[in-house]
């Protein structure tokens, strides 16, 4: 059964064995299993904390939470009543349709419209569609944001927002390298002062590691980057997502997260494509699309195996 719905989740199964599971809650992908050409047995590519809430009581600590309409603490007047990272990851989305179901891949569309539970905290008209596509060795997620305002006023009733895919990539955190980000400007959110957090830096390293507590927002990042570790890795290609965040709390910040399993910080790196520096703006009737394609890196089988 390529697309199976049950108990608030949707399971996609590829004919070659890879799979994805996502919750209608937050449209949160909580599992992506895929093999490689050299090791075809599907293995879990995402991290979900064993303490994560999967019952819709709070955003999932892991997988791919969808961040919209604000990243981090709100800074735009339209978002002033919203929680950190906005509401998309904590609303129940609607299963709209199966978009593709073939040997090439399996794809589904979920939608989110203003609901009573959003209403009092956010009053801009919008429509979200989230398309999740599973191919044999890759997972794509596309967020389509539409400004459904019918206003013809001037200035136009623009929709201004941020969006990000908060990917928890399963990896040996202390051996991860992310590149190419050298010379890219970034903001270090681990700085202890606001001045420090607002101070733009230039990445000096050829590859970024997360052996220390890391919370870096890279602005105007390349459209493709690799997340690698000995014997494994993924490539992320993006469209419409000009920035990327790299986060790992390590113990110093990880122990403060009540839903982070002990030592969980050793098992993932968050590499989060987004539009988070400044705001995307769309006029009434227009649609913005942000897309990521995450593909497994096929490491050559070692000759001594
Ligand atoms: O994307 C990195 C970040 O903004 C960190 O600052 C940290 O807050 C992380 O997201 C997790 O946020 P959450 O609201 O899911 O606990």
PDB file of C-alpha atoms in Angstrom, residues 10-168:
ATOM      1  CA  UNK A  10       0.293   8.958   6.782  1.00  0.00           C
ATOM      2  CA  UNK A  11       2.747   6.276   5.675  1.00  0.00           C
ATOM      3  CA  UNK A  12       4.340   6.342   2.237  1.00  0.00           C
ATOM      4  CA  UNK A  13       5.997   3.157   0.978  1.00  0.00           C
ATOM      5  CA  UNK A  14       8.169   3.119  -2.136  1.00  0.00           C
ATOM      6  CA  UNK A  15       8.121  -0.028  -4.328  1.00  0.00           C
ATOM      7  CA  UNK A  16      11.859  -0.420  -3.668  1.00  0.00           C
ATOM      8  CA  UNK A  17      11.335  -0.422   0.118  1.00  0.00           C
ATOM      9  CA  UNK A  18      12.038   3.115   1.327  1.00  0.00           C
ATOM     10  CA  UNK A  19       9.356   4.705   3.490  1.00  0.00           C
ATOM     11  CA  UNK A  20       8.200   7.889   5.145  1.00  0.00           C
ATOM     12  CA  UNK A  21       5.824   8.433   8.051  1.00  0.00           C
ATOM     13  CA  UNK A  22       4.309  11.818   8.786  1.00  0.00           C
ATOM     14  CA  UNK A  23       1.816  13.014  11.342  1.00  0.00           C
ATOM     15  CA  UNK A  24      -1.156  15.161  10.374  1.00  0.00           C
ATOM     16  CA  UNK A  25      -0.137  17.032  13.511  1.00  0.00           C
ATOM     17  CA  UNK A  26       2.253  19.687  12.315  1.00  0.00           C
ATOM     18  CA  UNK A  27       2.585  17.820   8.976  1.00  0.00           C
ATOM     19  CA  UNK A  28       5.649  16.502  10.800  1.00  0.00           C
ATOM     20  CA  UNK A  29       7.706  13.855   9.023  1.00  0.00           C
ATOM     21  CA  UNK A  30       8.764  11.560  11.879  1.00  0.00           C
ATOM     22  CA  UNK A  31      10.482   8.826   9.892  1.00  0.00           C
ATOM     23  CA  UNK A  32      12.348   8.483   6.605  1.00  0.00           C
ATOM     24  CA  UNK A  33      13.915   5.096   5.906  1.00  0.00           C
ATOM     25  CA  UNK A  34      16.095   4.700   2.838  1.00  0.00           C
ATOM     26  CA  UNK A  35      19.029   2.582   1.720  1.00  0.00           C
ATOM     27  CA  UNK A  36      21.877   3.364  -0.644  1.00  0.00           C
ATOM     28  CA  UNK A  37      23.061   1.705  -3.841  1.00  0.00           C
ATOM     29  CA  UNK A  38      25.813  -0.049  -1.888  1.00  0.00           C
ATOM     30  CA  UNK A  39      23.703  -0.746   1.218  1.00  0.00           C
ATOM     31  CA  UNK A  40      20.138  -1.140  -0.054  1.00  0.00           C
ATOM     32  CA  UNK A  41      18.535  -2.081   3.306  1.00  0.00           C
ATOM     33  CA  UNK A  42      16.393   0.971   4.269  1.00  0.00           C
ATOM     34  CA  UNK A  43      17.692   2.619   7.465  1.00  0.00           C
ATOM     35  CA  UNK A  44      16.288   5.500   9.507  1.00  0.00           C
ATOM     36  CA  UNK A  45      17.670   8.837   8.341  1.00  0.00           C
ATOM     37  CA  UNK A  46      15.983  11.142  10.855  1.00  0.00           C
ATOM     38  CA  UNK A  47      16.232  11.529  14.626  1.00  0.00           C
ATOM     39  CA  UNK A  48      13.210  11.656  16.906  1.00  0.00           C
ATOM     40  CA  UNK A  49      13.841  11.896  20.627  1.00  0.00           C
ATOM     41  CA  UNK A  50      12.467   8.945  22.588  1.00  0.00           C
ATOM     42  CA  UNK A  51      10.909  11.602  24.842  1.00  0.00           C
ATOM     43  CA  UNK A  52       9.212  13.370  21.944  1.00  0.00           C
ATOM     44  CA  UNK A  53       5.467  13.914  22.262  1.00  0.00           C
ATOM     45  CA  UNK A  54       3.772  12.181  19.292  1.00  0.00           C
ATOM     46  CA  UNK A  55       0.223  12.694  20.595  1.00  0.00           C
ATOM     47  CA  UNK A  56      -0.226  16.268  19.372  1.00  0.00           C
ATOM     48  CA  UNK A  57       0.322  17.738  22.808  1.00  0.00           C
ATOM     49  CA  UNK A  58       3.413  19.699  21.720  1.00  0.00           C
ATOM     50  CA  UNK A  59       5.653  20.053  18.669  1.00  0.00           C
ATOM     51  CA  UNK A  60       7.665  16.929  17.893  1.00  0.00           C
ATOM     52  CA  UNK A  61      11.281  16.926  19.126  1.00  0.00           C
ATOM     53  CA  UNK A  62      12.699  15.528  15.931  1.00  0.00           C
ATOM     54  CA  UNK A  63      11.857  14.548  12.379  1.00  0.00           C
ATOM     55  CA  UNK A  64      11.052  17.537  10.145  1.00  0.00           C
ATOM     56  CA  UNK A  65       8.927  20.137  11.947  1.00  0.00           C
ATOM     57  CA  UNK A  66       7.504  22.775   9.579  1.00  0.00           C
ATOM     58  CA  UNK A  67       8.284  26.298  10.767  1.00  0.00           C
ATOM     59  CA  UNK A  68       5.820  29.029   9.615  1.00  0.00           C
ATOM     60  CA  UNK A  69       5.099  32.015   9.687  1.00  0.00           C
ATOM     61  CA  UNK A  70       7.979  32.951  11.988  1.00  0.00           C
ATOM     62  CA  UNK A  71      11.352  31.447  12.827  1.00  0.00           C
ATOM     63  CA  UNK A  72      12.483  31.636  16.433  1.00  0.00           C
ATOM     64  CA  UNK A  73      10.911  34.268  18.653  1.00  0.00           C
ATOM     65  CA  UNK A  74       8.509  36.478  16.612  1.00  0.00           C
ATOM     66  CA  UNK A  75       9.890  39.828  15.429  1.00  0.00           C
ATOM     67  CA  UNK A  76       7.170  40.920  12.955  1.00  0.00           C
ATOM     68  CA  UNK A  77       4.013  42.745  14.138  1.00  0.00           C
ATOM     69  CA  UNK A  78       1.821  40.185  12.337  1.00  0.00           C
ATOM     70  CA  UNK A  79       3.412  37.430  14.430  1.00  0.00           C
ATOM     71  CA  UNK A  80       3.458  39.137  17.821  1.00  0.00           C
ATOM     72  CA  UNK A  81       0.966  36.716  19.417  1.00  0.00           C
ATOM     73  CA  UNK A  82       2.629  33.542  18.132  1.00  0.00           C
ATOM     74  CA  UNK A  83       4.861  31.062  19.918  1.00  0.00           C
ATOM     75  CA  UNK A  84       8.466  30.374  18.895  1.00  0.00           C
ATOM     76  CA  UNK A  85       8.649  28.942  15.357  1.00  0.00           C
ATOM     77  CA  UNK A  86       5.007  29.818  14.633  1.00  0.00           C
ATOM     78  CA  UNK A  87       1.916  27.619  14.484  1.00  0.00           C
ATOM     79  CA  UNK A  88       2.377  25.312  11.448  1.00  0.00           C
ATOM     80  CA  UNK A  89       4.195  22.630  13.460  1.00  0.00           C
ATOM     81  CA  UNK A  90       1.462  22.458  16.102  1.00  0.00           C
ATOM     82  CA  UNK A  91      -1.706  22.498  13.993  1.00  0.00           C
ATOM     83  CA  UNK A  92      -3.487  19.414  12.651  1.00  0.00           C
ATOM     84  CA  UNK A  93      -3.194  19.527   8.862  1.00  0.00           C
ATOM     85  CA  UNK A  94      -5.651  17.976   6.411  1.00  0.00           C
ATOM     86  CA  UNK A  95      -4.740  15.117   4.090  1.00  0.00           C
ATOM     87  CA  UNK A  96      -5.671  16.587   0.688  1.00  0.00           C
ATOM     88  CA  UNK A  97      -4.590  14.040  -1.924  1.00  0.00           C
ATOM     89  CA  UNK A  98      -2.153  11.519  -3.284  1.00  0.00           C
ATOM     90  CA  UNK A  99      -0.149  13.460  -5.870  1.00  0.00           C
ATOM     91  CA  UNK A 100       1.926  10.624  -7.289  1.00  0.00           C
ATOM     92  CA  UNK A 101       1.910   6.865  -6.851  1.00  0.00           C
ATOM     93  CA  UNK A 102       4.241   5.090  -9.256  1.00  0.00           C
ATOM     94  CA  UNK A 103       7.498   3.188  -9.477  1.00  0.00           C
ATOM     95  CA  UNK A 104       9.182   6.614  -9.651  1.00  0.00           C
ATOM     96  CA  UNK A 105       7.844   7.690  -6.296  1.00  0.00           C
ATOM     97  CA  UNK A 106       4.992   8.357  -3.907  1.00  0.00           C
ATOM     98  CA  UNK A 107       3.814  11.871  -3.114  1.00  0.00           C
ATOM     99  CA  UNK A 108       1.051  13.355  -0.941  1.00  0.00           C
ATOM    100  CA  UNK A 109      -0.332  16.829  -0.333  1.00  0.00           C
ATOM    101  CA  UNK A 110      -1.462  18.148   3.031  1.00  0.00           C
ATOM    102  CA  UNK A 111      -3.138  21.518   3.534  1.00  0.00           C
ATOM    103  CA  UNK A 112      -3.635  24.024   6.329  1.00  0.00           C
ATOM    104  CA  UNK A 113      -6.071  26.935   6.422  1.00  0.00           C
ATOM    105  CA  UNK A 114      -6.940  29.398   9.204  1.00  0.00           C
ATOM    106  CA  UNK A 115      -8.560  27.453  12.022  1.00  0.00           C
ATOM    107  CA  UNK A 116     -10.320  28.438  15.205  1.00  0.00           C
ATOM    108  CA  UNK A 117      -7.254  27.488  17.221  1.00  0.00           C
ATOM    109  CA  UNK A 118      -5.067  29.816  15.126  1.00  0.00           C
ATOM    110  CA  UNK A 119      -7.644  32.598  14.767  1.00  0.00           C
ATOM    111  CA  UNK A 120      -6.972  34.618  17.892  1.00  0.00           C
ATOM    112  CA  UNK A 121      -3.190  34.553  17.454  1.00  0.00           C
ATOM    113  CA  UNK A 122      -2.879  35.272  13.742  1.00  0.00           C
ATOM    114  CA  UNK A 123      -5.356  37.103  11.552  1.00  0.00           C
ATOM    115  CA  UNK A 124      -3.715  37.214   8.115  1.00  0.00           C
ATOM    116  CA  UNK A 125      -5.498  35.200   5.349  1.00  0.00           C
ATOM    117  CA  UNK A 126      -3.357  32.324   4.079  1.00  0.00           C
ATOM    118  CA  UNK A 127      -3.438  28.826   2.595  1.00  0.00           C
ATOM    119  CA  UNK A 128      -0.616  26.322   3.039  1.00  0.00           C
ATOM    120  CA  UNK A 129      -0.008  23.220   0.970  1.00  0.00           C
ATOM    121  CA  UNK A 130       2.780  20.829   1.920  1.00  0.00           C
ATOM    122  CA  UNK A 131       3.860  18.220  -0.601  1.00  0.00           C
ATOM    123  CA  UNK A 132       5.987  15.304   0.621  1.00  0.00           C
ATOM    124  CA  UNK A 133       7.553  13.118  -2.066  1.00  0.00           C
ATOM    125  CA  UNK A 134       9.410   9.862  -1.489  1.00  0.00           C
ATOM    126  CA  UNK A 135      11.695   8.421  -4.141  1.00  0.00           C
ATOM    127  CA  UNK A 136      13.977   5.429  -3.754  1.00  0.00           C
ATOM    128  CA  UNK A 137      16.914   7.361  -2.342  1.00  0.00           C
ATOM    129  CA  UNK A 138      15.480  10.820  -1.665  1.00  0.00           C
ATOM    130  CA  UNK A 139      12.829  12.756   0.200  1.00  0.00           C
ATOM    131  CA  UNK A 140      11.452  16.092  -0.983  1.00  0.00           C
ATOM    132  CA  UNK A 141       9.308  18.536   0.945  1.00  0.00           C
ATOM    133  CA  UNK A 142       7.718  21.583  -0.686  1.00  0.00           C
ATOM    134  CA  UNK A 143       5.835  24.293   1.198  1.00  0.00           C
ATOM    135  CA  UNK A 144       3.424  26.392  -0.868  1.00  0.00           C
ATOM    136  CA  UNK A 145       2.267  29.591   0.857  1.00  0.00           C
ATOM    137  CA  UNK A 146      -0.652  31.480  -0.727  1.00  0.00           C
ATOM    138  CA  UNK A 147      -1.865  34.937   0.225  1.00  0.00           C
ATOM    139  CA  UNK A 148      -5.636  34.426   0.029  1.00  0.00           C
ATOM    140  CA  UNK A 149      -6.443  38.082   0.698  1.00  0.00           C
ATOM    141  CA  UNK A 150      -9.047  39.462  -1.726  1.00  0.00           C
ATOM    142  CA  UNK A 151      -8.232  43.024  -0.804  1.00  0.00           C
ATOM    143  CA  UNK A 152      -7.515  45.449  -3.649  1.00  0.00           C
ATOM    144  CA  UNK A 153      -6.409  48.142  -1.246  1.00  0.00           C
ATOM    145  CA  UNK A 154      -3.193  50.073  -1.736  1.00  0.00           C
ATOM    146  CA  UNK A 155      -0.625  49.443  -0.392  1.00  0.00           C
ATOM    147  CA  UNK A 156      -1.389  45.767  -1.081  1.00  0.00           C
ATOM    148  CA  UNK A 157      -2.362  43.470   1.768  1.00  0.00           C
ATOM    149  CA  UNK A 158       0.928  41.562   1.578  1.00  0.00           C
ATOM    150  CA  UNK A 159       1.588  38.354   3.467  1.00  0.00           C
ATOM    151  CA  UNK A 160       4.979  38.624   5.213  1.00  0.00           C
ATOM    152  CA  UNK A 161       6.436  35.467   6.737  1.00  0.00           C
ATOM    153  CA  UNK A 162       9.409  33.223   7.409  1.00  0.00           C
ATOM    154  CA  UNK A 163       9.511  29.496   6.675  1.00  0.00           C
ATOM    155  CA  UNK A 164      11.963  26.680   7.459  1.00  0.00           C
ATOM    156  CA  UNK A 165      12.243  22.891   7.456  1.00  0.00           C
ATOM    157  CA  UNK A 166      13.659  21.990  10.872  1.00  0.00           C
ATOM    158  CA  UNK A 167      15.430  18.778   9.784  1.00  0.00           C
ATOM    159  CA  UNK A 168      16.821  16.558  12.552  1.00  0.00           C
TER     160      UNK A 168
END
